Every structure is written in structure tokens, then in C-alpha cells.
Amino acid sequence: MPPGASFEFIVEKEKLSKIRKVVEHNEGRILKEDLKGNDATLHVQKITAKPP
């Protein structure tokens, strides 16, 4: 994913801590997080490109 690109997806609430680690590990950040019932909608963005 190119730097600056973003996307939105839905995960179960109990998986949020693991998802946050994955996003951070892959040079990303969570822009928006909406919690509804048992689900969370996340809008994430790539911050920088990983070096080759």
C-alpha cells in the first residue's frame, strides 16, 4: 500500500489490541475507530513506505 493511502474495515472488538499492533508494525495509524455492539470499524492509513 503506498504512503498516504487509507482504507476502512470491520473487526470484532476482542481483536482490536492485535489489530492495533499489526497496523503499527506495518507503518500505519488508525485515523478513526467506531465501536458498535460487538464490532469495531477502523479507518487506517499508511504513514511511510517500508525500505526494501
Coordinates of N, CA and C in Angstrom, one line a residue:
M1 N 0.9 -1.2 0.0 CA 0.0 0.0 0.0 C 0.9 1.2 0.0
P2 N 0.7 2.2 -0.9 CA 1.5 3.4 -0.9 C 1.3 4.3 0.3
P3 N 2.3 5.1 0.7 CA 2.2 6.0 1.8 C 1.0 7.0 1.5
G4 N 0.2 7.3 2.5 CA -0.9 8.2 2.4 C -2.2 7.5 2.1
A5 N -2.1 6.3 1.5 CA -3.3 5.6 1.2 C -4.1 5.1 2.5
S6 N -5.4 5.0 2.4 CA -6.1 4.6 3.6 C -7.3 3.7 3.2
F7 N -7.8 3.0 4.1 CA -9.0 2.1 3.9 C -9.7 1.9 5.2
E8 N -10.9 1.3 5.1 CA -11.7 1.1 6.2 C -12.1 -0.4 6.3
F9 N -12.2 -1.0 7.5 CA -12.6 -2.3 7.6 C -13.3 -2.6 9.0
I10 N -14.0 -3.7 9.1 CA -14.7 -4.0 10.4 C -14.0 -5.3 11.0
V11 N -13.8 -5.2 12.3 CA -13.3 -6.4 13.1 C -14.1 -6.5 14.4
E12 N -14.0 -7.7 15.0 CA -14.6 -7.9 16.3 C -13.8 -7.1 17.3
K13 N -14.5 -6.6 18.3 CA -13.9 -5.8 19.4 C -12.8 -6.5 20.1
E14 N -13.0 -7.8 20.3 CA -11.9 -8.5 21.1 C -10.6 -8.7 20.4
K15 N -10.6 -8.4 19.1 CA -9.4 -8.5 18.3 C -8.7 -7.1 18.1
L16 N -9.2 -6.1 18.7 CA -8.7 -4.7 18.5 C -7.2 -4.6 18.9
S17 N -6.8 -5.1 20.0 CA -5.5 -5.0 20.5 C -4.5 -5.6 19.5
K18 N -4.8 -6.8 19.0 CA -3.9 -7.4 18.0 C -3.9 -6.6 16.7
I19 N -5.0 -6.1 16.3 CA -5.1 -5.3 15.0 C -4.3 -4.0 15.2
R20 N -4.3 -3.3 16.3 CA -3.5 -2.1 16.6 C -2.0 -2.4 16.4
K21 N -1.6 -3.6 17.0 CA -0.2 -4.0 16.9 C 0.2 -4.2 15.4
V22 N -0.7 -4.8 14.6 CA -0.4 -5.1 13.2 C -0.3 -3.8 12.4
V23 N -1.2 -2.9 12.7 CA -1.2 -1.6 12.0 C 0.1 -0.9 12.3
E24 N 0.4 -0.8 13.6 CA 1.7 -0.1 14.0 C 2.9 -0.7 13.4
H25 N 3.0 -2.0 13.4 CA 4.1 -2.8 12.9 C 4.3 -2.5 11.4
N26 N 3.2 -2.3 10.7 CA 3.3 -2.1 9.2 C 3.3 -0.6 8.8
E27 N 3.8 0.2 9.7 CA 4.0 1.7 9.4 C 2.6 2.4 9.2
G28 N 1.6 2.0 9.9 CA 0.3 2.6 9.7 C -0.2 3.3 11.0
R29 N -1.4 3.9 10.9 CA -2.0 4.6 12.0 C -3.5 4.4 11.9
I30 N -4.2 4.4 13.0 CA -5.7 4.4 13.0 C -6.2 5.8 13.0
L31 N -6.9 6.2 12.0 CA -7.4 7.5 11.9 C -8.7 7.7 12.6
K32 N -9.6 6.6 12.6 CA -10.9 6.7 13.2 C -11.3 5.3 13.6
E33 N -12.0 5.2 14.8 CA -12.4 4.0 15.3 C -13.8 4.2 15.9
D34 N -14.8 3.4 15.3 CA -16.2 3.5 15.7 C -16.5 2.1 16.3
L35 N -17.0 2.1 17.5 CA -17.4 0.9 18.2 C -18.9 0.8 18.2
K36 N -19.5 -0.3 17.7 CA -20.9 -0.6 17.7 C -21.2 -2.0 18.0
G37 N -21.8 -2.2 19.1 CA -22.1 -3.6 19.5 C -20.9 -4.4 19.7
N38 N -20.7 -5.5 19.0 CA -19.6 -6.4 19.2 C -18.5 -6.1 18.1
D39 N -18.7 -5.1 17.3 CA -17.8 -4.8 16.2 C -17.1 -3.4 16.3
A40 N -16.0 -3.3 15.6 CA -15.3 -2.0 15.5 C -15.0 -1.7 14.1
T41 N -15.3 -0.5 13.6 CA -15.0 -0.1 12.3 C -13.7 0.8 12.4
L42 N -12.7 0.4 11.7 CA -11.4 1.1 11.7 C -11.1 1.7 10.4
H43 N -10.6 3.0 10.4 CA -10.2 3.6 9.2 C -8.7 3.8 9.4
V44 N -7.8 3.1 8.6 CA -6.4 3.2 8.8 C -5.7 3.8 7.6
Q45 N -4.5 4.3 7.9 CA -3.7 5.0 6.9 C -2.2 4.5 6.9
K46 N -1.6 4.3 5.8 CA -0.2 4.0 5.7 C 0.6 5.3 5.9
I47 N 1.6 5.3 6.8 CA 2.3 6.5 7.1 C 3.5 6.7 6.2
T48 N 4.4 5.6 6.2 CA 5.6 5.7 5.3 C 5.8 4.3 4.6
A49 N 6.6 4.4 3.6 CA 6.9 3.1 2.9 C 8.0 2.4 3.6
K50 N 7.9 1.1 3.7 CA 9.0 0.2 4.3 C 10.1 0.2 3.3
P51 N 11.4 0.3 3.9 CA 12.5 0.2 3.0 C 12.6 -1.2 2.4
P52 N 13.2 -1.4 1.2 CA 13.3 -2.7 0.6 C 14.2 -3.6 1.3

